[in-house]
Coordinates of C-alpha atoms and ligand atoms in Angstrom, one line a residue:
X1 CA -0.1 0.1 0.0
X2 CA 2.9 2.4 1.0
X3 CA 4.5 1.9 -2.3
X4 CA 1.4 2.6 -4.1
X5 CA 1.0 5.7 -2.4
X6 CA 4.6 6.8 -3.0
X7 CA 4.3 6.2 -6.8
X8 CA 1.2 7.9 -6.8
X9 CA 2.7 11.0 -5.1
X10 CA 5.5 11.1 -7.5
X11 CA 3.2 10.8 -10.7
X12 CA 1.1 13.7 -9.2
X13 CA 4.2 15.8 -8.6
X14 CA 5.2 15.3 -12.2
X15 CA 1.7 16.0 -13.6
X16 CA 1.3 19.3 -11.6
X17 CA 4.6 20.3 -12.7
X18 CA 3.6 19.9 -16.4
X19 CA 0.1 21.7 -16.0
X20 CA 0.0 24.7 -18.4
X21 CA -3.2 26.3 -17.4
X22 CA -6.0 26.5 -14.9
X23 CA -8.0 23.9 -16.8
X24 CA -5.3 21.4 -16.5
X25 CA -5.0 22.0 -12.8
X26 CA -8.8 21.5 -12.5
X27 CA -8.5 18.3 -14.2
X28 CA -5.9 17.1 -11.9
X29 CA -7.9 18.1 -8.8
X30 CA -10.8 16.2 -10.1
X31 CA -8.4 13.0 -11.1
X32 CA -7.1 12.8 -7.6
X33 CA -9.5 14.1 -5.4
X34 CA -12.8 14.3 -7.0
X35 CA -15.7 11.6 -6.2
X36 CA -13.8 8.9 -8.0
X37 CA -10.2 10.4 -7.7
X38 CA -7.4 8.4 -6.9
X39 CA -6.8 9.7 -3.3
X40 CA -10.5 9.4 -2.7
X41 CA -10.2 5.8 -3.7
X42 CA -7.4 5.2 -1.4
X43 CA -9.6 6.4 1.4
X44 CA -12.4 4.3 0.5
X45 CA -10.1 1.4 0.5
X46 CA -9.5 1.8 4.1
X47 CA -12.6 -0.1 5.0
X48 CA -11.0 -3.3 4.0
X49 CA -8.1 -2.8 6.3
X50 CA -8.3 -3.7 9.9
X51 CA -7.4 -2.3 13.4
X52 CA -4.1 -0.5 14.2
X53 CA -3.2 -0.6 10.6
X54 CA -6.0 1.3 9.7
X55 CA -5.2 4.2 11.8
X56 CA -1.8 4.5 10.5
X57 CA -2.5 4.1 7.0
X58 CA -5.5 6.6 7.5
X59 CA -3.2 9.2 8.7
X60 CA -0.9 8.7 5.7
X61 CA -3.5 9.0 3.2
X62 CA -4.7 11.9 4.9
X63 CA -1.4 13.7 4.8
X64 CA -0.9 12.7 1.1
X65 CA -4.5 14.2 0.5
X66 CA -3.4 17.6 2.2
X67 CA -0.1 17.6 0.2
X68 CA -2.1 17.0 -3.1
X69 CA -4.4 20.1 -2.1
X70 CA -1.8 22.5 -1.2
X71 CA 0.2 21.6 -4.3
X72 CA -2.8 22.2 -6.5
X73 CA -3.6 25.5 -4.7
X74 CA 0.2 26.8 -5.1
X75 CA 0.1 25.8 -8.8
X76 CA -3.2 27.4 -9.2
X77 CA -2.2 30.8 -8.0
X78 CA 1.1 30.8 -9.9
X79 CA -1.0 30.0 -13.2
X80 CA -3.5 32.6 -12.4
X81 CA -0.9 35.3 -12.0
X82 CA 0.8 34.2 -15.0
X83 CA -2.5 34.4 -17.1
X84 CA -3.4 37.8 -15.9
X85 CA 0.1 39.3 -16.7
X86 CA -0.2 37.8 -20.1
X87 CA -3.5 39.6 -20.5
X88 CA -2.0 42.9 -19.5
X89 CA 0.8 42.2 -21.9
X90 CA -1.4 41.3 -24.8
X91 CA -3.8 44.6 -24.1
X92 CA -3.6 47.6 -26.2
X93 CA -0.9 50.0 -25.4
X94 CA -1.9 53.6 -25.4
X95 CA -0.1 57.0 -24.2
X96 CA -2.4 58.5 -21.9
X97 CA -0.6 61.9 -22.2
X98 CA -1.9 62.2 -26.1
X99 CA -4.5 64.7 -26.4
X100 CA -8.0 62.8 -26.8
X101 CA -8.8 61.7 -30.4
X102 CA -12.3 61.2 -29.9
X103 CA -14.7 64.2 -29.7
X104 CA -17.4 64.1 -27.0
X105 CA -21.0 63.4 -28.3
X106 CA -23.6 66.0 -29.1
X107 CA -27.2 65.9 -28.5
X108 CA -29.8 65.2 -31.1
X109 CA -31.4 68.4 -32.5
X110 CA -34.8 67.2 -31.2
X111 CA -33.3 66.9 -27.8
X112 CA -31.7 70.3 -27.9
X113 CA -35.0 72.0 -29.1
X114 CA -37.1 69.8 -26.6
X115 CA -35.0 71.2 -23.7
X116 CA -35.3 74.7 -24.7
X117 CA -38.9 74.5 -25.0
X118 CA -39.2 72.7 -21.6
X119 CA -37.2 75.7 -20.2
X120 CA -39.3 78.3 -21.8
X121 CA -42.7 76.6 -20.6
X122 CA -41.3 75.8 -17.1
X123 CA -40.6 79.7 -16.9
X124 CA -44.4 80.1 -17.6
X125 CA -45.3 77.7 -14.9
X126 CA -45.9 74.7 -17.0
X127 CA -44.8 71.2 -15.3
X128 CA -43.2 68.8 -17.9
X129 CA -44.6 65.3 -18.1
X130 CA -43.5 62.1 -19.7
X131 CA -45.6 59.5 -21.1
X132 CA -45.7 56.0 -22.5
X133 CA -45.2 55.3 -26.2
X134 CA -47.5 52.2 -26.1
X135 CA -51.1 53.3 -25.2
X136 CA -54.6 52.0 -25.3
X137 CA -57.3 52.7 -27.8
X138 CA -59.2 54.8 -25.1
X139 CA -56.0 57.0 -24.3
X140 CA -55.3 57.6 -27.9
X141 CA -58.7 58.1 -29.3
X142 CA -61.7 57.5 -27.2
X143 CA -60.7 59.8 -24.3
X144 CA -60.1 62.7 -26.6
X145 CA -63.5 62.4 -28.3
X146 CA -62.5 60.2 -31.3
X147 CA -65.1 57.3 -30.8
X148 CA -64.7 54.1 -32.7
X149 CA -65.4 54.5 -36.4
X150 CA -64.9 58.2 -36.4
X151 CA -63.5 59.4 -39.9
X152 CA -60.7 61.3 -37.9
X153 CA -59.0 58.0 -37.1
X154 CA -58.2 57.6 -40.9
X155 CA -55.7 60.2 -40.7
X156 CA -53.9 58.6 -37.7
X157 CA -53.4 55.0 -38.8
X158 CA -50.8 53.3 -36.7
X159 CA -49.2 50.2 -35.7
X160 CA -51.1 47.9 -33.6
X161 CA -49.9 45.0 -30.9
X162 CA -51.6 41.7 -30.8
X163 CA -53.1 42.7 -27.5
X164 CA -55.0 45.8 -29.1
X165 CA -52.6 48.1 -27.7
X166 CA -51.0 50.6 -30.2
X167 CA -48.1 53.0 -30.8
X168 CA -49.5 56.5 -29.9
X169 CA -50.3 58.5 -33.0
X170 CA -50.2 61.7 -31.1
X171 CA -49.1 63.2 -27.7
X172 CA -52.8 64.0 -27.1
X173 CA -52.9 60.4 -26.0
X174 CA -51.5 61.8 -22.4
X175 CA -54.4 64.5 -22.2
X176 CA -56.8 62.3 -20.3
X177 CA -53.9 61.1 -17.7
X178 CA -52.7 64.4 -17.3
X179 CA -56.1 66.0 -16.6
X180 CA -56.7 63.4 -14.1
X181 CA -53.5 63.8 -12.5
X182 CA -53.6 67.3 -12.0
X183 CA -57.2 68.4 -12.3
X184 CA -58.1 72.0 -12.7
X185 CA -56.1 74.4 -12.9
X186 CA -53.3 73.0 -14.6
X187 CA -50.5 73.9 -17.1
X188 CA -48.6 71.0 -18.5
X189 CA -46.4 70.2 -21.5
X190 CA -45.6 66.6 -22.4
X191 CA -43.0 65.9 -25.3
X192 CA -43.2 62.6 -26.8
X193 CA -42.3 60.3 -29.5
X194 CA -45.3 59.7 -32.1
X195 CA -45.8 57.0 -34.8
X196 CA -48.1 56.9 -37.7
X197 CA -48.3 54.5 -40.8
X198 CA -47.4 57.2 -43.2
X199 CA -45.8 56.8 -46.8
X200 CA -42.6 58.7 -46.1
X201 CA -41.4 61.9 -48.2
X202 CA -39.3 65.0 -47.1
X203 CA -41.8 66.1 -44.5
X204 CA -43.5 62.9 -43.3
X205 CA -42.0 60.2 -41.2
X206 CA -43.4 57.0 -39.4
X207 CA -41.8 58.2 -36.2
X208 CA -41.7 61.7 -35.1
X209 CA -41.7 64.0 -32.0
X210 CA -44.5 66.3 -30.8
X211 CA -44.9 68.6 -27.9
X212 CA -48.3 68.9 -26.4
X213 CA -49.4 71.7 -24.1
X214 CA -52.6 72.1 -22.0
X215 CA -53.7 74.8 -19.8
X216 CA -56.9 74.6 -17.9
X217 CA -58.3 77.4 -15.5
X218 CA -61.3 79.7 -15.1
X219 CA -61.9 82.0 -18.0
X220 CA -59.1 80.7 -20.4
X221 CA -59.6 81.9 -23.9
X222 CA -58.1 82.1 -27.4
X223 CA -56.2 85.1 -26.5
X224 CA -54.3 83.2 -23.8
X225 CA -53.4 80.6 -26.5
X226 CA -52.2 83.1 -29.0
X227 CA -49.9 84.6 -26.5
X228 CA -48.6 81.5 -25.3
X229 CA -47.9 80.4 -28.8
X230 CA -46.1 83.7 -29.9
X231 CA -44.2 83.8 -26.8
X232 CA -42.8 80.3 -27.4
X233 CA -42.1 80.9 -31.0
X234 CA -40.1 84.2 -30.6
X235 CA -38.1 82.5 -27.9
X236 CA -37.3 79.4 -30.2
X237 CA -36.5 81.4 -33.4
X238 CA -35.0 84.3 -31.8
X239 CA -36.6 86.6 -34.6
X240 CA -39.9 87.6 -35.7
X241 CA -41.9 84.9 -37.5
X242 CA -44.9 85.5 -39.5
X243 CA -47.7 83.1 -38.3
X244 CA -51.4 82.6 -39.5
X245 CA -54.4 80.8 -37.9
X246 CA -56.6 78.9 -39.9
X247 CA -59.4 76.8 -38.8
X248 CA -58.8 73.5 -38.3
X249 CA -60.7 70.2 -37.2
X250 CA -59.6 68.1 -34.4
X251 CA -62.4 66.2 -32.5
X252 CA -60.8 67.1 -29.0
X253 CA -60.9 70.9 -29.8
X254 CA -63.6 73.4 -30.4
X255 CA -63.0 75.7 -32.0
X256 CA -59.7 74.1 -33.7
X257 CA -57.1 76.0 -35.5
X258 CA -54.2 75.3 -37.6
X259 CA -51.1 77.6 -36.7
X260 CA -48.9 78.0 -39.6
X261 CA -45.4 79.8 -39.8
X262 CA -43.9 81.1 -42.9
X263 CA -41.3 78.6 -44.3
X264 CA -37.9 79.5 -43.1
X265 CA -36.3 77.0 -45.3
X266 CA -37.3 79.0 -48.4
X267 CA -38.3 82.2 -47.0
X268 CA -41.8 81.7 -48.3
X269 CA -41.0 81.2 -51.8
X270 CA -41.9 77.7 -52.0
X271 CA -39.9 74.6 -51.6
X272 CA -40.5 70.6 -51.0
X273 CA -40.8 71.1 -47.4
X274 CA -43.6 73.7 -47.5
X275 CA -45.2 71.8 -50.4
X276 CA -44.6 74.9 -52.4
X277 CA -47.0 77.0 -50.4
X278 CA -44.8 79.1 -48.4
X279 CA -46.1 78.0 -45.1
X280 CA -45.6 75.2 -42.8
X281 CA -48.1 73.7 -40.4
X282 CA -46.5 73.8 -37.1
X283 CA -48.9 74.0 -34.4
X284 CA -52.3 72.9 -34.4
X285 CA -54.2 73.9 -31.5
X286 CA -57.7 75.0 -30.0
X287 CA -59.9 75.1 -27.0
X288 CA -60.4 72.0 -25.3
X289 CA -63.5 70.2 -26.2
X290 CA -66.0 69.9 -23.0
X291 CA -66.2 66.1 -23.8
X292 CA -62.4 65.9 -23.2
X293 CA -62.6 67.9 -20.0
X294 CA -65.5 65.8 -18.8
X295 CA -63.7 62.5 -19.5
X296 CA -60.7 63.9 -17.6
X297 CA -62.9 64.6 -14.6
X298 CA -63.0 68.5 -14.9
X299 CA -66.4 70.4 -15.2
X300 CA -66.5 72.2 -18.3
X301 CA -69.1 74.7 -16.8
X302 CA -66.6 75.9 -14.4
X303 CA -63.3 75.7 -16.4
X304 CA -62.2 76.0 -20.2
X305 CA -58.6 75.3 -21.5
X306 CA -56.6 75.4 -24.5
X307 CA -54.3 72.6 -26.1
X308 CA -51.7 72.6 -28.6
X309 CA -49.8 69.9 -30.4
X310 CA -46.5 71.2 -31.7
X311 CA -44.7 69.4 -34.3
X312 CA -41.4 69.1 -32.7
X313 CA -39.5 67.3 -35.4
X314 CA -40.9 70.0 -37.8
X315 CA -39.9 73.0 -35.6
X316 CA -36.3 71.6 -35.5
X317 CA -36.3 71.4 -39.4
X318 CA -37.3 75.0 -39.4
X319 CA -35.0 76.2 -36.9
X320 CA -31.9 74.4 -38.3
X321 CA -32.9 74.3 -42.0
X322 CA -33.1 70.6 -42.4
X323 CA -34.6 69.8 -45.8
X324 CA -35.4 66.3 -45.4
X325 CA -37.1 64.9 -42.2
X326 CA -35.6 61.5 -42.9
X327 CA -32.1 62.9 -42.1
X328 CA -33.3 63.2 -38.3
X329 CA -33.8 59.6 -38.1
X330 CA -31.0 58.3 -40.1
X331 CA -28.5 57.9 -37.5
X332 CA -26.0 59.5 -39.7
X333 CA -23.6 61.2 -37.4
X334 CA -22.2 63.4 -40.0
X335 CA -25.6 65.0 -40.2
X336 CA -26.5 64.9 -36.6
X337 CA -23.5 65.9 -34.7
X338 CA -23.4 69.3 -36.1
X339 CA -25.9 70.6 -33.6
X340 CA -24.7 71.9 -30.4
X341 CA -26.1 73.2 -27.2
X342 CA -25.7 77.1 -27.5
Ligands
LIG1 N1 -53.2 65.8 -31.7 C1 -53.1 66.5 -32.9 C2 -52.4 65.7 -34.1 O1 -51.4 65.2 -33.7 C3 -52.6 68.0 -32.9 C4 -53.4 68.7 -31.8 C5 -53.0 68.6 -30.5 C6 -54.4 69.7 -32.1 C7 -53.7 69.6 -29.6 C8 -55.2 70.5 -31.6 C9 -54.8 70.4 -30.0 O2 -52.8 65.7 -35.2

């Protein structure tokens, strides 16, 4: 038995010496100390031995076991240190004293304008709210006075999920939630990504941004609406912009308007962005329909309010002279990294 142990010890020593990596060490551990390992088998064999011999032999085998364990642990720490060093040596070497070659990132132009607008409206007492992109039919349509089968739905075809939810077609989908959250009086803006099943061209995209605003209080009228729109536009464009109000139909406002600005890309002469009309629809708006207030838990006999749905993406195009809306979703850094925070 002792001879067997001695030859095992020698064989093990050689094998450990030759182990080249941590996997090899692990294999040895299993081969010697595992459930069916050689040392384990020796210990099992003790059952057959009797009396005094058993005690002595047991001590020897346990000693051998400890030696094997220590040896393996030593080898493993040696190998781990070597492997780490090899990793460091192979890592890319660079000179930390060189000036940075990579420019810091820039904000997407929509983000820049969105933040600017948030600041303007916050200074006028509006809270800024966020809302989800996947909404229910109720939130997007029913709650804003667009019942099932209403023809206004045709203008807002979108993408539906199997469970009947949909990608919101306009930020108005948040109106009900916000009216219920704040009650009257309230002033809130809520920017968001919107989706429509559109044929794309220079001024239409399936994905775009709007910024909705509502103000509800006693005696709110169209003059309040016009005041806020004008203040906002003059701040954003930092110059005088021509605007015109046309009647417009949206089931959730009454009366409803289209607020147009003169096309800043062609200066009003006509181009593909303004469909050669010289004007760009920028901000549909109007007085909130009594049904929408009611649905939001607000008494339309006591309170009135205005709502606007600013085309944020379109505003960005006007402000920076972006001719094709598709550039904004292109992910093309050459185009998108030109815009900086002032
Ligand atoms: N939600 C409308 C749209 O996207 C815009 C709008 C908002 C009109 C608020 C009036 C008032 O077409």
